[in-house]
mmCIF file of C-alpha atoms and ligand atoms in Angstrom:
data_model
loop_
_atom_site.group_PDB
_atom_site.id
_atom_site.type_symbol
_atom_site.label_atom_id
_atom_site.label_comp_id
_atom_site.label_asym_id
_atom_site.label_seq_id
_atom_site.Cartn_x
_atom_site.Cartn_y
_atom_site.Cartn_z
ATOM 1 C CA UNK A 1 0.179 -0.065 -0.113
ATOM 2 C CA UNK A 2 1.090 3.734 -0.579
ATOM 3 C CA UNK A 3 2.763 5.276 2.575
ATOM 4 C CA UNK A 4 0.207 8.093 1.990
ATOM 5 C CA UNK A 5 -2.861 5.413 2.429
ATOM 6 C CA UNK A 6 -1.166 3.722 5.301
ATOM 7 C CA UNK A 7 -1.252 7.267 6.951
ATOM 8 C CA UNK A 8 -4.497 8.291 6.295
ATOM 9 C CA UNK A 9 -5.911 4.282 7.142
ATOM 10 C CA UNK A 10 -3.857 4.771 10.804
ATOM 11 C CA UNK A 11 -5.308 8.064 11.668
ATOM 12 C CA UNK A 12 -8.826 6.758 10.850
ATOM 13 C CA UNK A 13 -8.784 3.141 12.285
ATOM 14 C CA UNK A 14 -5.957 3.312 14.532
ATOM 15 C CA UNK A 15 -2.256 1.984 14.813
ATOM 16 C CA UNK A 16 -3.423 -1.551 16.709
ATOM 17 C CA UNK A 17 -6.004 -2.391 13.910
ATOM 18 C CA UNK A 18 -3.920 -1.665 10.926
ATOM 19 C CA UNK A 19 -1.059 -3.337 12.212
ATOM 20 C CA UNK A 20 -2.895 -6.385 12.828
ATOM 21 C CA UNK A 21 -4.580 -6.232 9.869
ATOM 22 C CA UNK A 22 -1.409 -6.079 7.772
ATOM 23 C CA UNK A 23 0.434 -8.226 9.705
ATOM 24 C CA UNK A 24 -1.773 -10.918 9.731
ATOM 25 C CA UNK A 25 -2.214 -10.732 6.076
ATOM 26 C CA UNK A 26 1.442 -10.970 5.444
ATOM 27 C CA UNK A 27 1.730 -13.940 7.941
ATOM 28 C CA UNK A 28 -1.221 -15.578 6.034
ATOM 29 C CA UNK A 29 0.872 -15.459 2.885
ATOM 30 C CA UNK A 30 3.971 -16.700 4.149
ATOM 31 C CA UNK A 31 1.925 -19.375 5.778
ATOM 32 C CA UNK A 32 0.278 -20.794 2.728
ATOM 33 C CA UNK A 33 3.361 -20.239 0.460
ATOM 34 C CA UNK A 34 5.727 -21.647 2.561
ATOM 35 C CA UNK A 35 4.070 -24.958 3.431
ATOM 36 C CA UNK A 36 2.284 -25.992 0.199
ATOM 37 C CA UNK A 37 -0.057 -28.491 0.523
ATOM 38 C CA UNK A 38 0.233 -28.451 4.659
ATOM 39 C CA UNK A 39 -2.647 -26.502 4.825
ATOM 40 C CA UNK A 40 -5.352 -28.220 3.301
ATOM 41 C CA UNK A 41 -8.163 -25.808 4.011
ATOM 42 C CA UNK A 42 -6.845 -22.554 2.268
ATOM 43 C CA UNK A 43 -8.228 -22.470 -1.425
ATOM 44 C CA UNK A 44 -4.733 -21.570 -2.634
ATOM 45 C CA UNK A 45 -3.482 -25.051 -1.671
ATOM 46 C CA UNK A 46 -6.687 -26.596 -2.978
ATOM 47 C CA UNK A 47 -5.368 -27.271 -6.370
ATOM 48 C CA UNK A 48 -5.626 -31.126 -6.020
ATOM 49 C CA UNK A 49 -9.390 -30.702 -4.555
ATOM 50 C CA UNK A 50 -10.090 -28.163 -7.216
ATOM 51 C CA UNK A 51 -9.133 -30.838 -10.059
ATOM 52 C CA UNK A 52 -10.854 -33.674 -8.063
ATOM 53 C CA UNK A 53 -13.985 -31.572 -7.721
ATOM 54 C CA UNK A 54 -13.920 -30.524 -11.135
ATOM 55 C CA UNK A 55 -13.225 -34.084 -12.369
ATOM 56 C CA UNK A 56 -16.159 -35.779 -10.149
ATOM 57 C CA UNK A 57 -18.330 -33.095 -11.604
ATOM 58 C CA UNK A 58 -17.324 -33.757 -15.305
ATOM 59 C CA UNK A 59 -17.263 -37.619 -14.927
ATOM 60 C CA UNK A 60 -20.814 -37.114 -13.625
ATOM 61 C CA UNK A 61 -21.799 -35.179 -16.410
ATOM 62 C CA UNK A 62 -22.336 -32.224 -14.171
ATOM 63 C CA UNK A 63 -19.595 -29.738 -14.596
ATOM 64 C CA UNK A 64 -21.004 -27.784 -17.627
ATOM 65 C CA UNK A 65 -24.304 -27.469 -15.907
ATOM 66 C CA UNK A 66 -22.642 -26.173 -12.354
ATOM 67 C CA UNK A 67 -20.525 -24.040 -14.109
ATOM 68 C CA UNK A 68 -23.492 -22.333 -16.077
ATOM 69 C CA UNK A 69 -25.658 -22.331 -12.853
ATOM 70 C CA UNK A 70 -22.556 -19.713 -11.697
ATOM 71 C CA UNK A 71 -23.877 -17.231 -13.956
ATOM 72 C CA UNK A 72 -27.686 -17.635 -13.388
ATOM 73 C CA UNK A 73 -28.552 -15.256 -10.417
ATOM 74 C CA UNK A 74 -31.615 -15.019 -8.449
ATOM 75 C CA UNK A 75 -32.934 -12.053 -7.382
ATOM 76 C CA UNK A 76 -34.282 -12.965 -3.659
ATOM 77 C CA UNK A 77 -36.598 -10.335 -1.933
ATOM 78 C CA UNK A 78 -36.586 -9.855 1.743
ATOM 79 C CA UNK A 79 -38.858 -8.111 3.891
ATOM 80 C CA UNK A 80 -37.322 -6.985 7.099
ATOM 81 C CA UNK A 81 -39.889 -5.816 9.646
ATOM 82 C CA UNK A 82 -38.101 -3.363 11.962
ATOM 83 C CA UNK A 83 -40.663 -1.888 14.720
ATOM 84 C CA UNK A 84 -39.317 1.952 15.254
ATOM 85 C CA UNK A 85 -38.268 2.059 11.959
ATOM 86 C CA UNK A 86 -38.813 5.974 11.016
ATOM 87 C CA UNK A 87 -41.601 6.865 8.680
ATOM 88 C CA UNK A 88 -39.213 8.450 6.003
ATOM 89 C CA UNK A 89 -37.686 4.729 5.702
ATOM 90 C CA UNK A 90 -40.682 2.826 5.053
ATOM 91 C CA UNK A 91 -39.880 0.921 2.237
ATOM 92 C CA UNK A 92 -36.291 1.970 2.063
ATOM 93 C CA UNK A 93 -34.571 -0.979 0.006
ATOM 94 C CA UNK A 94 -31.104 -2.153 0.482
ATOM 95 C CA UNK A 95 -29.236 -4.031 -2.397
ATOM 96 C CA UNK A 96 -27.141 -6.567 -0.761
ATOM 97 C CA UNK A 97 -24.276 -8.127 -2.858
ATOM 98 C CA UNK A 98 -21.842 -10.427 -1.125
ATOM 99 C CA UNK A 99 -19.010 -13.038 -1.823
ATOM 100 C CA UNK A 100 -18.249 -11.676 -5.727
ATOM 101 C CA UNK A 101 -14.730 -13.443 -5.999
ATOM 102 C CA UNK A 102 -14.567 -11.148 -9.004
ATOM 103 C CA UNK A 103 -11.269 -12.794 -10.076
ATOM 104 C CA UNK A 104 -12.515 -16.270 -10.245
ATOM 105 C CA UNK A 105 -14.843 -16.061 -13.604
ATOM 106 C CA UNK A 106 -15.361 -13.181 -15.952
ATOM 107 C CA UNK A 107 -18.536 -14.942 -17.331
ATOM 108 C CA UNK A 108 -19.626 -14.670 -13.411
ATOM 109 C CA UNK A 109 -18.859 -10.700 -13.375
ATOM 110 C CA UNK A 110 -20.444 -10.219 -16.758
ATOM 111 C CA UNK A 111 -23.901 -11.797 -15.802
ATOM 112 C CA UNK A 112 -24.027 -9.673 -12.400
ATOM 113 C CA UNK A 113 -23.059 -6.486 -14.264
ATOM 114 C CA UNK A 114 -25.786 -7.352 -16.780
ATOM 115 C CA UNK A 115 -28.701 -7.721 -13.747
ATOM 116 C CA UNK A 116 -27.896 -4.506 -11.936
ATOM 117 C CA UNK A 117 -29.139 -1.816 -13.787
ATOM 118 C CA UNK A 118 -32.713 -3.195 -13.561
ATOM 119 C CA UNK A 119 -32.785 -3.373 -10.164
ATOM 120 C CA UNK A 120 -34.547 -0.223 -7.921
ATOM 121 C CA UNK A 121 -32.678 0.160 -4.317
ATOM 122 C CA UNK A 122 -31.720 3.202 -2.401
ATOM 123 C CA UNK A 123 -28.566 1.959 -1.037
ATOM 124 C CA UNK A 124 -25.973 -0.840 -1.852
ATOM 125 C CA UNK A 125 -24.353 -2.843 0.518
ATOM 126 C CA UNK A 126 -21.328 -5.377 -0.034
ATOM 127 C CA UNK A 127 -20.516 -8.065 2.549
ATOM 128 C CA UNK A 128 -17.061 -8.957 1.589
ATOM 129 C CA UNK A 129 -15.133 -11.256 -0.362
ATOM 130 C CA UNK A 130 -13.968 -9.488 -3.580
ATOM 131 C CA UNK A 131 -11.085 -11.872 -4.345
ATOM 132 C CA UNK A 132 -11.088 -15.661 -5.034
ATOM 133 C CA UNK A 133 -7.453 -15.870 -3.848
ATOM 134 C CA UNK A 134 -6.686 -14.896 -0.594
ATOM 135 C CA UNK A 135 -3.295 -12.887 -1.158
ATOM 136 C CA UNK A 136 -1.411 -11.710 -4.004
ATOM 137 C CA UNK A 137 -1.847 -9.389 -7.108
ATOM 138 C CA UNK A 138 -5.462 -8.004 -7.341
ATOM 139 C CA UNK A 139 -5.454 -5.923 -10.426
ATOM 140 C CA UNK A 140 -8.209 -8.025 -11.819
ATOM 141 C CA UNK A 141 -10.253 -7.613 -8.806
ATOM 142 C CA UNK A 142 -10.077 -3.901 -8.948
ATOM 143 C CA UNK A 143 -10.806 -3.697 -12.500
ATOM 144 C CA UNK A 144 -14.164 -5.961 -12.032
ATOM 145 C CA UNK A 145 -15.101 -3.971 -9.240
ATOM 146 C CA UNK A 146 -15.070 -0.407 -11.270
ATOM 147 C CA UNK A 147 -17.412 -2.216 -13.579
ATOM 148 C CA UNK A 148 -19.451 -3.471 -10.524
ATOM 149 C CA UNK A 149 -19.861 -0.161 -9.336
ATOM 150 C CA UNK A 150 -20.578 1.667 -12.696
ATOM 151 C CA UNK A 151 -23.451 -0.557 -12.838
ATOM 152 C CA UNK A 152 -24.857 0.858 -9.418
ATOM 153 C CA UNK A 153 -27.144 3.728 -9.151
ATOM 154 C CA UNK A 154 -27.304 4.490 -5.477
ATOM 155 C CA UNK A 155 -24.430 5.165 -2.549
ATOM 156 C CA UNK A 156 -22.452 1.955 -1.653
ATOM 157 C CA UNK A 157 -21.042 0.820 1.442
ATOM 158 C CA UNK A 158 -18.499 -2.080 2.199
ATOM 159 C CA UNK A 159 -17.113 -4.508 4.644
ATOM 160 C CA UNK A 160 -13.910 -6.829 4.019
ATOM 161 C CA UNK A 161 -13.803 -10.383 3.936
ATOM 162 C CA UNK A 162 -11.377 -13.108 4.801
ATOM 163 C CA UNK A 163 -10.242 -13.505 1.145
ATOM 164 C CA UNK A 164 -9.866 -9.469 0.858
ATOM 165 C CA UNK A 165 -6.772 -7.231 1.590
ATOM 166 C CA UNK A 166 -7.184 -3.680 3.479
ATOM 167 C CA UNK A 167 -5.126 -2.266 0.298
ATOM 168 C CA UNK A 168 -8.709 -2.349 -1.268
ATOM 169 C CA UNK A 169 -9.637 -0.043 0.787
ATOM 170 C CA UNK A 170 -8.163 3.331 -0.785
ATOM 171 C CA UNK A 171 -9.255 1.917 -4.309
ATOM 172 C CA UNK A 172 -12.914 1.019 -3.499
ATOM 173 C CA UNK A 173 -13.400 4.740 -1.743
ATOM 174 C CA UNK A 174 -12.031 6.256 -4.854
ATOM 175 C CA UNK A 175 -14.644 4.177 -6.975
ATOM 176 C CA UNK A 176 -17.673 5.866 -4.487
ATOM 177 C CA UNK A 177 -17.476 2.556 -2.502
ATOM 178 C CA UNK A 178 -17.198 3.601 1.702
ATOM 179 C CA UNK A 179 -15.546 0.914 3.410
ATOM 180 C CA UNK A 180 -16.797 0.408 7.309
ATOM 181 C CA UNK A 181 -13.518 -0.733 9.083
ATOM 182 C CA UNK A 182 -15.222 -1.422 12.409
ATOM 183 C CA UNK A 183 -17.073 2.449 11.787
ATOM 184 C CA UNK A 184 -20.737 3.661 11.094
ATOM 185 C CA UNK A 185 -22.536 5.803 8.540
ATOM 186 C CA UNK A 186 -26.011 7.485 9.048
ATOM 187 C CA UNK A 187 -28.464 8.012 6.366
ATOM 188 C CA UNK A 188 -30.700 10.877 6.735
ATOM 189 C CA UNK A 189 -34.081 11.246 5.081
ATOM 190 C CA UNK A 190 -36.553 13.977 5.964
ATOM 191 C CA UNK A 191 -34.739 14.537 8.992
ATOM 192 C CA UNK A 192 -34.839 11.287 10.319
ATOM 193 C CA UNK A 193 -31.838 8.685 10.372
ATOM 194 C CA UNK A 194 -30.989 5.086 10.714
ATOM 195 C CA UNK A 195 -27.384 3.645 11.170
ATOM 196 C CA UNK A 196 -25.491 1.193 8.989
ATOM 197 C CA UNK A 197 -22.079 -0.065 11.192
ATOM 198 C CA UNK A 198 -19.494 -2.387 9.464
ATOM 199 C CA UNK A 199 -16.967 -4.756 11.010
ATOM 200 C CA UNK A 200 -13.916 -5.974 9.620
ATOM 201 C CA UNK A 201 -13.385 -9.637 8.885
ATOM 202 C CA UNK A 202 -14.040 -11.771 11.903
ATOM 203 C CA UNK A 203 -13.591 -15.309 10.218
ATOM 204 C CA UNK A 204 -9.995 -15.483 9.646
ATOM 205 C CA UNK A 205 -8.464 -11.919 10.289
ATOM 206 C CA UNK A 206 -10.887 -11.636 13.606
ATOM 207 C CA UNK A 207 -10.041 -7.987 13.627
ATOM 208 C CA UNK A 208 -13.913 -7.116 14.094
ATOM 209 C CA UNK A 209 -14.797 -4.555 16.664
ATOM 210 C CA UNK A 210 -18.460 -4.488 17.458
ATOM 211 C CA UNK A 211 -17.680 -1.696 20.500
ATOM 212 C CA UNK A 212 -15.506 0.458 18.231
ATOM 213 C CA UNK A 213 -18.348 -0.020 15.174
ATOM 214 C CA UNK A 214 -21.398 0.663 17.171
ATOM 215 C CA UNK A 215 -19.869 3.871 19.272
ATOM 216 C CA UNK A 216 -21.500 6.518 17.735
ATOM 217 C CA UNK A 217 -25.151 5.097 17.053
ATOM 218 C CA UNK A 218 -27.600 6.296 19.480
ATOM 219 C CA UNK A 219 -29.317 3.692 21.976
ATOM 220 C CA UNK A 220 -32.874 3.949 20.406
ATOM 221 C CA UNK A 221 -31.782 4.201 16.631
ATOM 222 C CA UNK A 222 -32.593 1.620 14.169
ATOM 223 C CA UNK A 223 -28.800 -0.085 13.282
ATOM 224 C CA UNK A 224 -27.916 -2.375 11.042
ATOM 225 C CA UNK A 225 -24.776 -4.265 11.188
ATOM 226 C CA UNK A 226 -22.514 -5.459 8.004
ATOM 227 C CA UNK A 227 -20.131 -8.312 8.703
ATOM 228 C CA UNK A 228 -18.645 -10.717 6.222
ATOM 229 C CA UNK A 229 -19.515 -13.854 8.077
ATOM 230 C CA UNK A 230 -22.446 -14.680 10.500
ATOM 231 C CA UNK A 231 -20.611 -16.246 13.110
ATOM 232 C CA UNK A 232 -20.449 -12.841 15.279
ATOM 233 C CA UNK A 233 -24.436 -13.439 15.439
ATOM 234 C CA UNK A 234 -24.598 -13.746 19.142
ATOM 235 C CA UNK A 235 -22.205 -11.048 20.081
ATOM 236 C CA UNK A 236 -23.800 -8.533 17.552
ATOM 237 C CA UNK A 237 -27.632 -9.261 18.836
ATOM 238 C CA UNK A 238 -26.312 -8.223 22.114
ATOM 239 C CA UNK A 239 -24.934 -4.934 21.212
ATOM 240 C CA UNK A 240 -28.467 -3.740 20.085
ATOM 241 C CA UNK A 241 -28.358 -4.230 16.358
ATOM 242 C CA UNK A 242 -31.862 -4.874 14.621
ATOM 243 C CA UNK A 243 -30.426 -6.295 11.848
ATOM 244 C CA UNK A 244 -27.186 -8.190 10.702
ATOM 245 C CA UNK A 245 -26.304 -8.717 6.746
ATOM 246 C CA UNK A 246 -23.434 -10.795 6.115
ATOM 247 C CA UNK A 247 -22.440 -13.697 3.656
ATOM 248 C CA UNK A 248 -19.273 -15.912 3.676
ATOM 249 C CA UNK A 249 -20.854 -19.280 3.554
ATOM 250 C CA UNK A 250 -21.922 -19.441 -0.129
ATOM 251 C CA UNK A 251 -24.989 -21.445 1.367
ATOM 252 C CA UNK A 252 -22.590 -24.397 0.766
ATOM 253 C CA UNK A 253 -22.284 -23.541 -3.168
ATOM 254 C CA UNK A 254 -22.483 -27.674 -4.265
ATOM 255 C CA UNK A 255 -25.401 -28.809 -2.472
ATOM 256 C CA UNK A 256 -27.529 -31.716 -2.493
ATOM 257 C CA UNK A 257 -30.920 -31.578 -4.088
ATOM 258 C CA UNK A 258 -33.109 -29.206 -1.825
ATOM 259 C CA UNK A 259 -30.211 -27.189 -1.248
ATOM 260 C CA UNK A 260 -28.863 -28.955 1.767
ATOM 261 C CA UNK A 261 -25.395 -27.849 2.041
ATOM 262 C CA UNK A 262 -22.678 -30.033 2.522
ATOM 263 C CA UNK A 263 -20.464 -27.460 4.451
ATOM 264 C CA UNK A 264 -20.674 -24.048 5.168
ATOM 265 C CA UNK A 265 -17.412 -23.257 6.537
ATOM 266 C CA UNK A 266 -18.334 -21.157 9.764
ATOM 267 C CA UNK A 267 -18.908 -21.835 12.951
ATOM 268 C CA UNK A 268 -22.798 -21.324 13.261
ATOM 269 C CA UNK A 269 -25.789 -23.189 12.914
ATOM 270 C CA UNK A 270 -26.906 -24.442 9.690
ATOM 271 C CA UNK A 271 -29.892 -21.893 9.948
ATOM 272 C CA UNK A 272 -27.368 -19.165 9.593
ATOM 273 C CA UNK A 273 -25.845 -20.578 6.444
ATOM 274 C CA UNK A 274 -28.499 -18.859 4.230
ATOM 275 C CA UNK A 275 -31.376 -16.915 3.807
ATOM 276 C CA UNK A 276 -33.096 -14.833 6.751
ATOM 277 C CA UNK A 277 -33.132 -15.883 10.341
ATOM 278 C CA UNK A 278 -33.532 -14.345 13.646
ATOM 279 C CA UNK A 279 -31.338 -14.523 16.698
ATOM 280 C CA UNK A 280 -33.487 -13.333 19.729
ATOM 281 C CA UNK A 281 -34.632 -9.369 19.008
ATOM 282 C CA UNK A 282 -32.295 -9.011 16.163
ATOM 283 C CA UNK A 283 -33.218 -10.177 12.511
ATOM 284 C CA UNK A 284 -30.458 -11.620 9.936
ATOM 285 C CA UNK A 285 -29.978 -12.555 6.737
ATOM 286 C CA UNK A 286 -27.077 -14.547 4.916
ATOM 287 C CA UNK A 287 -26.504 -14.336 1.389
ATOM 288 C CA UNK A 288 -25.303 -17.192 -0.279
ATOM 289 C CA UNK A 289 -23.376 -14.649 -2.488
ATOM 290 C CA UNK A 290 -23.184 -13.993 -6.264
ATOM 291 C CA UNK A 291 -19.866 -15.566 -7.006
ATOM 292 C CA UNK A 292 -18.246 -18.868 -6.652
ATOM 293 C CA UNK A 293 -14.843 -19.859 -4.679
ATOM 294 C CA UNK A 294 -12.436 -22.705 -4.968
ATOM 295 C CA UNK A 295 -14.406 -24.497 -7.743
ATOM 296 C CA UNK A 296 -16.360 -22.186 -10.532
ATOM 297 C CA UNK A 297 -19.223 -24.412 -9.863
ATOM 298 C CA UNK A 298 -22.651 -24.052 -8.359
ATOM 299 C CA UNK A 299 -25.222 -27.143 -7.726
ATOM 300 C CA UNK A 300 -28.720 -26.766 -6.066
ATOM 301 C CA UNK A 301 -27.562 -23.503 -4.770
ATOM 302 C CA UNK A 302 -27.949 -20.566 -7.206
ATOM 303 C CA UNK A 303 -25.924 -17.596 -7.067
ATOM 304 C CA UNK A 304 -27.891 -14.413 -5.471
ATOM 305 C CA UNK A 305 -28.484 -10.767 -5.404
ATOM 306 C CA UNK A 306 -30.914 -9.646 -2.432
ATOM 307 C CA UNK A 307 -33.371 -6.585 -1.969
ATOM 308 C CA UNK A 308 -33.819 -6.245 1.520
ATOM 309 C CA UNK A 309 -36.903 -3.454 2.075
ATOM 310 C CA UNK A 310 -37.522 -2.171 5.269
ATOM 311 C CA UNK A 311 -40.668 -1.664 7.012
ATOM 312 C CA UNK A 312 -42.053 -0.702 10.463
ATOM 313 C CA UNK A 313 -44.007 -4.108 10.207
HETATM 314 FE FE1 FE2 B 1 -16.724 -15.963 -0.248
#
């Protein structure tokens, strides 16, 4: 990252957060590269698994269909009843995009950019995982993200996922995508406000800080949390958030008939792996994501664009 960007981010998020995020990114790269094959569960060490899954899909005649499925984006509508929602926000629509993994397959990006212009919404939120790899060059990601941004027609907020680097932040913000790094923003309509907070990745990097993210939010305000992973749902619910939007799980990506996931790579119950859920007083929604990871294939789990419509209920 450019030294000026580091200085700006240090002043904004604090020295500890910045050093932890960048330090852990470097540790991760060294960890994966220096011990090839030793860390089975990192995508970069999954070449044999990639091959196995692709071969298994090809043998079963499913590969072409599974790759085509990855371009067949479903637009899902989720109604969110929030008692106390200010009247000015009745019907407010949030476009939710997650797990784009933009360097995975250009056809998936093209399919996404083709679907976005026809959608109506008031705000766009991204819940992380813009990259397929977890380190290394990211020019393809930024080029594709620029195309996605040009396909949007509302303000955009974003959080980082476990595949992302802090270096995305200056680039995204120069595109007009405000990143929330344990920070919050308010949206004002006719003198009334709702608040959106966003935490840095809580899955791998664990540099989320709900306390900092919620610090500027008034006690009685309607507050929405953006998090890459649903895994912090219990802590978020006790922070007073009314709604938590997240992704990360891909809904399993390759599922059994009926959409039953074989794995969702998150320490949370299966009910939080896809779609709408509730924990205590907090509502939640886990997007199955618009992209693919590890292998460009989807079975019984189509990629998703979500439109959440807020209502006082
Ligand atoms: Fe992802």
